[in-house]
Coordinates of C-alpha atoms and ligand atoms in Angstrom, one line a residue:
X5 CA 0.0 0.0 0.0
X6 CA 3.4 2.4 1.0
X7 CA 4.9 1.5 -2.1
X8 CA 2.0 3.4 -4.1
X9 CA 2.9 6.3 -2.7
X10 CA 5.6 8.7 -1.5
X11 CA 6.2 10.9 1.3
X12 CA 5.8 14.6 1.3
X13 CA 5.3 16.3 4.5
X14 CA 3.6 16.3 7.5
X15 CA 0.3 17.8 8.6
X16 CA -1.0 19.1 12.2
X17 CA 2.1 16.1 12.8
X18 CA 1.0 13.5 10.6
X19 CA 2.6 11.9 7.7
X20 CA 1.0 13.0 4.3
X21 CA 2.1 11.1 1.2
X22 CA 0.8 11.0 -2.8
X23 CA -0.6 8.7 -4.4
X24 CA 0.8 7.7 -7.3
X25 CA -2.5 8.2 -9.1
X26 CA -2.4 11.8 -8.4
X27 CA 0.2 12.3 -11.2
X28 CA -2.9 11.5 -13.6
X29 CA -4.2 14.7 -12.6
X30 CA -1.1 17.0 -14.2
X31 CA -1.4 14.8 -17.4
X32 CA -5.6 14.8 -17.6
X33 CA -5.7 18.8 -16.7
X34 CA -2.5 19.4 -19.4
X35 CA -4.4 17.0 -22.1
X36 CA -8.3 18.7 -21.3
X37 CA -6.6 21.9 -21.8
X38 CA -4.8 21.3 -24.9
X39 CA -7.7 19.8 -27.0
X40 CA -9.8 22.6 -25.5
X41 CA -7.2 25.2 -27.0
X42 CA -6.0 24.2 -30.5
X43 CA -3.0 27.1 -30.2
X44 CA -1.7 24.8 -27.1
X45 CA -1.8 24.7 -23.4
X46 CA -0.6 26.8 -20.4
X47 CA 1.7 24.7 -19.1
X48 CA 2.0 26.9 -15.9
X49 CA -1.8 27.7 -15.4
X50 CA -1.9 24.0 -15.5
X51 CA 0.2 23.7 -12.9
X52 CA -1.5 26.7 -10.9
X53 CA -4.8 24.2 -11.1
X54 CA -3.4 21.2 -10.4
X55 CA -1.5 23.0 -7.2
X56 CA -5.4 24.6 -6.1
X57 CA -6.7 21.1 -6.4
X58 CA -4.2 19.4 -4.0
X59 CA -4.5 22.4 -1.8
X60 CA -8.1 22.4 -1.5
X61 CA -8.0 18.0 -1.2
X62 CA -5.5 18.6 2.0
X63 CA -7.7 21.5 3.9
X64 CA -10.5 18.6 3.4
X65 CA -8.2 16.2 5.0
X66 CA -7.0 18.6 7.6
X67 CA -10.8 19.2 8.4
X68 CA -10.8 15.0 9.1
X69 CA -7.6 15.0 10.9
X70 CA -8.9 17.4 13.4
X71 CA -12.2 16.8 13.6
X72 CA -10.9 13.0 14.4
X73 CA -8.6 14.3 17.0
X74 CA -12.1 15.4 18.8
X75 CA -13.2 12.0 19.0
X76 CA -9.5 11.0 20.4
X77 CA -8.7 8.9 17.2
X78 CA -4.9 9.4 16.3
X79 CA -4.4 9.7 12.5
X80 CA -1.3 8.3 11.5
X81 CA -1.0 9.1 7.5
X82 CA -3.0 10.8 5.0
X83 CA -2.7 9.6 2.0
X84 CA -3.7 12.4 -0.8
X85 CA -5.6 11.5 -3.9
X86 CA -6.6 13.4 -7.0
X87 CA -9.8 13.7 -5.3
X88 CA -10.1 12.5 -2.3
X89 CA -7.8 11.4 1.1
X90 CA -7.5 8.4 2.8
X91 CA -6.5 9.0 6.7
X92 CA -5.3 6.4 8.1
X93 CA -5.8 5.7 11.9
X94 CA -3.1 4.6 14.5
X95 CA -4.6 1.8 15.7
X96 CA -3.3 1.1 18.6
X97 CA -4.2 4.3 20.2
X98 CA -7.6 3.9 18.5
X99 CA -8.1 1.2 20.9
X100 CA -7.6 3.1 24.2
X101 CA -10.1 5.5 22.8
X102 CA -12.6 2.9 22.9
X103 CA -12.1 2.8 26.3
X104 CA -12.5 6.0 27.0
X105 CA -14.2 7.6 24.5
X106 CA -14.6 11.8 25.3
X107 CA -17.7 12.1 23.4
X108 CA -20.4 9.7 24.1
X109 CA -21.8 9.1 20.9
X110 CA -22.0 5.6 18.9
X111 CA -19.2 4.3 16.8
X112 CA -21.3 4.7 13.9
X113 CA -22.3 7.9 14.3
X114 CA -19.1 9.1 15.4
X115 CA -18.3 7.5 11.5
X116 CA -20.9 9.7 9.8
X117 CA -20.0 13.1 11.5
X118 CA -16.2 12.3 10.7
X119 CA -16.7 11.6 7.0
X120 CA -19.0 14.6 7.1
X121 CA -16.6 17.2 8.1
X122 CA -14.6 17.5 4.8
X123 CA -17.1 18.1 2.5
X124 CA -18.4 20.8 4.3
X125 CA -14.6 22.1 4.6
X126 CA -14.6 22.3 0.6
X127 CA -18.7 23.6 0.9
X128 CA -17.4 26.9 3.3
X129 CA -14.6 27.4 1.1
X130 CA -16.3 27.1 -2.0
X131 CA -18.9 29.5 -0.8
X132 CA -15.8 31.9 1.0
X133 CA -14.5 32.3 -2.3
X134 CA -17.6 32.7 -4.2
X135 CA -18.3 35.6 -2.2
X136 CA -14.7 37.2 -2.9
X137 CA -15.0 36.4 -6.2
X138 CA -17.9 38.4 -6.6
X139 CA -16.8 40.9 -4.1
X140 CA -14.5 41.6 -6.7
X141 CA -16.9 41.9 -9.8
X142 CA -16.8 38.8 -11.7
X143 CA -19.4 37.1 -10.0
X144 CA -21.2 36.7 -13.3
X145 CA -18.8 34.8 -14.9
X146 CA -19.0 32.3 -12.1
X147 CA -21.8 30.2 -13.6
X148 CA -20.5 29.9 -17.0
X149 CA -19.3 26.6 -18.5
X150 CA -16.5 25.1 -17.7
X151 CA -16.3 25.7 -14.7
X152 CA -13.3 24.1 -13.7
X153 CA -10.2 25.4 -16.3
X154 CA -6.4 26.7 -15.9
X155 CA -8.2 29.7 -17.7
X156 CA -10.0 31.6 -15.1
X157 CA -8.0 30.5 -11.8
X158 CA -10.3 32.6 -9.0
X159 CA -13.3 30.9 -10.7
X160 CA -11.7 27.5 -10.3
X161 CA -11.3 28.2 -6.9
X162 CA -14.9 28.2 -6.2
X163 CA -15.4 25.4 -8.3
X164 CA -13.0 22.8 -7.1
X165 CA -14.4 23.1 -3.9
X166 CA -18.2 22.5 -4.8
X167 CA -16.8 19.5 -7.1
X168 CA -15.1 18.3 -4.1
X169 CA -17.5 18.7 -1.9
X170 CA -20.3 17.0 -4.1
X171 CA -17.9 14.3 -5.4
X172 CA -17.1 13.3 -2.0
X173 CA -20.6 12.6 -0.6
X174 CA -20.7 9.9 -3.8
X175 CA -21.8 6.6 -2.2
X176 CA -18.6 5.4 -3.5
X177 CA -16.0 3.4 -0.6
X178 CA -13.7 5.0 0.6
X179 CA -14.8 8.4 -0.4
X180 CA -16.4 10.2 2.7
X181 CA -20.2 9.5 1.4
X182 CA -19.1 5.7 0.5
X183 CA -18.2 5.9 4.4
X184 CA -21.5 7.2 5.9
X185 CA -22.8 3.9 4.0
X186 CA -20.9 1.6 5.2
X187 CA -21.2 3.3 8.9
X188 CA -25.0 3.0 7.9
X189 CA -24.3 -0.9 6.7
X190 CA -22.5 -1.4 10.4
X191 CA -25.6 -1.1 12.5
X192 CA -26.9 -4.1 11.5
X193 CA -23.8 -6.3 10.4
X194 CA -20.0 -6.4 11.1
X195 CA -17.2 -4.0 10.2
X196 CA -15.7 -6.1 7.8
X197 CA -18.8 -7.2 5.9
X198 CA -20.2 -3.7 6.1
X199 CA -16.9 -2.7 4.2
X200 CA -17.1 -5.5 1.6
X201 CA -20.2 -5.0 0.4
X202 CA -19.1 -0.8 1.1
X203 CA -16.4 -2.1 -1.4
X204 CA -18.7 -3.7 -4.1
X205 CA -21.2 -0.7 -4.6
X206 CA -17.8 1.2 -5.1
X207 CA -16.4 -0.4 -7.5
X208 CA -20.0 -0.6 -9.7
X209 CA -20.0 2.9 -9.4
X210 CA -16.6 3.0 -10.4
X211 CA -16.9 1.0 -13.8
X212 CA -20.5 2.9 -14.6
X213 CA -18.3 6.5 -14.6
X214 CA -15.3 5.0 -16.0
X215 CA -17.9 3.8 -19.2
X216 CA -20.2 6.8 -19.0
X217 CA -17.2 8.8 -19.5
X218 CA -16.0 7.7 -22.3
X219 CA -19.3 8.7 -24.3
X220 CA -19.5 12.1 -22.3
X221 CA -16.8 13.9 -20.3
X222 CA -13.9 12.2 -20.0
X223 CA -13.5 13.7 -16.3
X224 CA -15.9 10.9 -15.2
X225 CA -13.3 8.2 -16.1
X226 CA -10.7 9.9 -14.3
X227 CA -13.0 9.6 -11.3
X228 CA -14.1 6.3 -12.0
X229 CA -10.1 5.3 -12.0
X230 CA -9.6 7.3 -8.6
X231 CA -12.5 5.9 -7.1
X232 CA -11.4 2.3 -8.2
X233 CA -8.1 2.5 -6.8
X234 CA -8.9 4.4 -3.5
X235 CA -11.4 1.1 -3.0
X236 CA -8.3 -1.0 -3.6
X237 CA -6.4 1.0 -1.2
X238 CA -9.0 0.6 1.9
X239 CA -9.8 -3.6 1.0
X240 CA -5.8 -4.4 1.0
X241 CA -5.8 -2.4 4.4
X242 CA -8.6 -3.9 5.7
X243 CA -7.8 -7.4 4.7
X244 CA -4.3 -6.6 6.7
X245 CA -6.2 -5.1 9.7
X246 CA -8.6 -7.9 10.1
X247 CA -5.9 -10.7 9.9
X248 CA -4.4 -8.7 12.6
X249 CA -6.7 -8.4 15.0
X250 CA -8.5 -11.9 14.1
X251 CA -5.8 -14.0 14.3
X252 CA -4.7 -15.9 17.7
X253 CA -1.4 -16.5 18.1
X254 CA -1.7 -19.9 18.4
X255 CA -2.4 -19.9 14.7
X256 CA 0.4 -18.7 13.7
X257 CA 3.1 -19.1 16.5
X258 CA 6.1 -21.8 15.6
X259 CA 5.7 -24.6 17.8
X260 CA 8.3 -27.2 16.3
X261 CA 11.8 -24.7 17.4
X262 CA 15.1 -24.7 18.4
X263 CA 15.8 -23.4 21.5
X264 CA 19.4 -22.4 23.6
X265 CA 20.6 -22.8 27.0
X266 CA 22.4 -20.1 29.2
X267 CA 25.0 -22.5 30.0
X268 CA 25.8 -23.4 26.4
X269 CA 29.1 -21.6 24.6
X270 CA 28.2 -19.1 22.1
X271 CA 30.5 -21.2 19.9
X272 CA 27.3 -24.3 20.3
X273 CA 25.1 -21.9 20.1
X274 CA 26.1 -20.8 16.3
X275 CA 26.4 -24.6 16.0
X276 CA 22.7 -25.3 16.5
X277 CA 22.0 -22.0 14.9
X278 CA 23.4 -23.1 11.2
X279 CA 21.3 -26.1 11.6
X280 CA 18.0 -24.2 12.1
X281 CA 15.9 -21.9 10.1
X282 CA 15.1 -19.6 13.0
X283 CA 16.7 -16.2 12.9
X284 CA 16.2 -16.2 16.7
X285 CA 16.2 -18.6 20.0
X286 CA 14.4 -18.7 23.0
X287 CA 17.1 -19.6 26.1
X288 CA 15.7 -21.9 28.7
X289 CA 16.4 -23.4 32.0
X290 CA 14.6 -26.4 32.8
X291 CA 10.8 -25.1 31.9
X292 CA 11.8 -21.6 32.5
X293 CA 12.3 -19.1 30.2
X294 CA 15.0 -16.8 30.8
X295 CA 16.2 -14.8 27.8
X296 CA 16.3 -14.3 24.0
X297 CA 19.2 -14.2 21.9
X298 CA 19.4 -13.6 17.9
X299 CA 22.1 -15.4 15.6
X300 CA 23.1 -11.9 14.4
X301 CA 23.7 -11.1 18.4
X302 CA 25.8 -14.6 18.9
X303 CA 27.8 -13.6 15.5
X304 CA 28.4 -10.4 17.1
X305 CA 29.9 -10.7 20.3
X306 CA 31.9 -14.0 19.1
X307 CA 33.6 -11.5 16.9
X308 CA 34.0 -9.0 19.2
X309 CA 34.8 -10.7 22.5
X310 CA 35.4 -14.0 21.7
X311 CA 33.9 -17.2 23.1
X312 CA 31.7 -16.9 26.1
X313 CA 28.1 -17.9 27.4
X314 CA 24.3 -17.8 25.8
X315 CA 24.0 -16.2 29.2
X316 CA 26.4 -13.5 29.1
X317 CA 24.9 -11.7 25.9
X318 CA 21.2 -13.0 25.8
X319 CA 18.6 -10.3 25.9
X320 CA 17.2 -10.8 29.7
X321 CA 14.0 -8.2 29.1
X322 CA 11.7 -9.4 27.1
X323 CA 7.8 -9.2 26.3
X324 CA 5.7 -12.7 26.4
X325 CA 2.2 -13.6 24.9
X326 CA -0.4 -16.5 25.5
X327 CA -1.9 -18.5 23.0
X328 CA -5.3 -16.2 22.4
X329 CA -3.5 -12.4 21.9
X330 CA -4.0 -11.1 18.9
X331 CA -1.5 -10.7 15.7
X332 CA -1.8 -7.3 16.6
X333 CA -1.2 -7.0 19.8
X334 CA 2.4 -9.4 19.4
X335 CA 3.3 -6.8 16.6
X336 CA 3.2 -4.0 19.0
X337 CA 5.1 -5.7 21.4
X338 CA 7.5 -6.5 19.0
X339 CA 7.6 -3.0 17.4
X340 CA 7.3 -1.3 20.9
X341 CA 10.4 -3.0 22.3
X342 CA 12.2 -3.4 18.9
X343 CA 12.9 -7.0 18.7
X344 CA 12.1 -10.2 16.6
X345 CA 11.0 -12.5 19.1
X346 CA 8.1 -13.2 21.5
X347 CA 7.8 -16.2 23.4
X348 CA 4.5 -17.9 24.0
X349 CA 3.9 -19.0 27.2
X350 CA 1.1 -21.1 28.9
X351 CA 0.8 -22.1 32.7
X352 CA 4.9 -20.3 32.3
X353 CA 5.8 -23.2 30.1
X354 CA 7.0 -22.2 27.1
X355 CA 4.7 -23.4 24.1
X356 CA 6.0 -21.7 20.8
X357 CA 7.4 -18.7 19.7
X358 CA 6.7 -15.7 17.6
X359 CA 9.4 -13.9 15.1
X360 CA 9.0 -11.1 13.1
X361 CA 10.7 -13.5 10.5
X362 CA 7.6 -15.9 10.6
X363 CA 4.7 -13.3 10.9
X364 CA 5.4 -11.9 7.3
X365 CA 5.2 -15.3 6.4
X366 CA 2.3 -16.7 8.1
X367 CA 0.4 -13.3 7.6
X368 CA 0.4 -13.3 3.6
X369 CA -0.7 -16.9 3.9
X370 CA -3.2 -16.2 6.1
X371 CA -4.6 -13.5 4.2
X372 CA -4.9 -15.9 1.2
X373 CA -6.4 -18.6 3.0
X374 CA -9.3 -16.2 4.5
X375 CA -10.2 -14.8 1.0
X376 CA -9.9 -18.5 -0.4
X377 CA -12.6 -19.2 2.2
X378 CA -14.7 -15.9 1.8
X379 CA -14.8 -16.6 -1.8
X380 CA -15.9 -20.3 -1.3
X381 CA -18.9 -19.0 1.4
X382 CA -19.7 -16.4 -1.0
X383 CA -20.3 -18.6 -4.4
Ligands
ZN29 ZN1 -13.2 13.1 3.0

């Protein structure tokens, strides 16, 4: 999902990044304008448009970001479209604002006032600048057609705010109207069906303006295409999201592994190290479990000090799960404390581990395996 899209700055301290797809929009406002003027674009004009667009698509994303923040939801990235955003949410502090939520309102409707926040952003706006625009005496030329063209800049002000506004409330996932939908679909089923079938009304919607627009304005395919991959966008991260909160560790954690002794010489411990897969070792005396180590850290201190014991370098602090957390909730702790390992441990036996090696593995498959299945219950 990152790779389709690259960094560009932070707002109100959040990550904002482009989509790819938004590079259409320099290309399809160039092109519009060049068959519109046989003596040849304005290349810079062009630029100006594309430039009020992206600004206009950020204040609607700021008016999300904040508006979000009320509800104590931490966005995490923004990711800008020709047309649209798509925040996304830090999870794990999502969950602490379930908790404690500061408004008391329903999850759903707390869904349907986000979503509706940024099209009335671009609504004020629009309607801000419509006013200065005619404050300044060209009100009349607002309603002529086109109304959005490199030509008259104040006038596209106006009108890439009402576009965006309108655009948005399109019952199209993920756009903010798609979302009041699905928050609509969620009172009576759960989040991930509500999304899926969210998803599919999108992408209809998607392919009738993709075909509509190639027998009218052409601007309706370009929406069509942004719609369709902004769907794409939300299902991969929801298909991720879901595998990590539905998962148990007990699905996924090894349970056939190597594991190391404090007593043993780091020299054994590379021994039984070539002859394993596993990138990293829980160290055990008796039934107890008293450290991890990684082959990287018994390479490293062999070359710097020599030989010595498992015990001497293993990593003493460590987190531990049982058998029913979450995939999430083992990827924080492996994130929060920066390591590759957590041990799995049941009545303080140890019963399997988890490595950041094997959840990329196991993950992907799982993700396959659940679609595999959702495809078989839904034919
Ligand atoms: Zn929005």
């Amino acid at each position: 999902m990152r790779s389709w899209s690259i960094p560009v700055g932070r707002l109100f301290g959040v990550d904002v990044r482009i989509h790819l797809t938004f590079f259409l929009l320099p290309m399809f406002v160039f092109w519009t304008d060049y068959v519109a003027h046989q003596n040849g674009a304005n290349g810079s004009r062009d630029l100006a448009l594309v430039g009020i667009i992206l600004i206009f698509v950020s204040a609607h994303e700021c008016g999300h970001i904040l508006a979000a923040r009320r509800f104590g939801m931490v966005a995490k990235a923004v990711i800008l479209l020709p047309l649209t955003g798509v925040t996304l949410y830090d999870e794990s502090r999502l969950e602490k604002a379930h908790e404690k939520p500061r408004a008391p309102v329903l999850l759903w409707q707390r869904e349907i006032r986000l979503a509706l926040i940024g099209p009335l952003v671009n609504l004020a706006l629009g309607c801000l600048s419509a006013a200065v625009v005619s404050g300044m005496g060209r009100g009349g030329d607002l309603w002529k057609w086109p109304f959005l063209q490199a030509g008259n800049l104040p006038k596209s002000v106006v009108w890439a705010n009402l576009y965006l506004a309108v655009l948005n409330l399109m019952p199209a996932y993920p756009l903010d109207g798609g979302r009041i939908l699905r928050a609509y679909f969620s009172r009576t089923m759960d989040a991930s069906a509500a999304t899926r079938r969210a998803v599919s009304i999108s992408n209809a919607i998607a392919m009738v303006l993709m075909i509509a627009g190639l027998f009218s304005d052409s601007w309706l395919t370009m929406v069509g295409v942004i719609v369709f991959s902004a769907a794409q966008l939300e299902e991969r991260a929801l298909v991720f999201q879901s595998v990590l909160d539905n998962v148990r560790l007990e699905e996924v954690m090894l349970t056939d592994f190597a594991t190391l002794s404090p007593a043993d010489t780091l020299e054994d411990a590379l021994e039984k190290a070539v002859h394993s897969l596993q990138d990293d070792f829980p160290v055990v005396r008796g039934s107890d479990m008293v450290g991890v180590i990684s082959k990287q850290r018994i390479l490293d201190a062999l070359r710097a000090e020599g030989n010595g014991y498992v015990q001497a370098v293993m990593n003493k602090i460590f987190e531990v799960s049982v058998r029913q957390d979450s995939l999430g909730s083992a990827f924080r702790k492996l994130t929060a404390r920066n390591s590759s390992i957590i041990p799995v441990v049941e009545d303080q036996r140890l019963i399997g581990i988890v490595t950041l090696q094997n959840l990329m593995h196991s993950m992907a498959l799982l993700a396959e395996s659940r679609k595999l299945r959702r495809d078989e219950s839904e034919s």
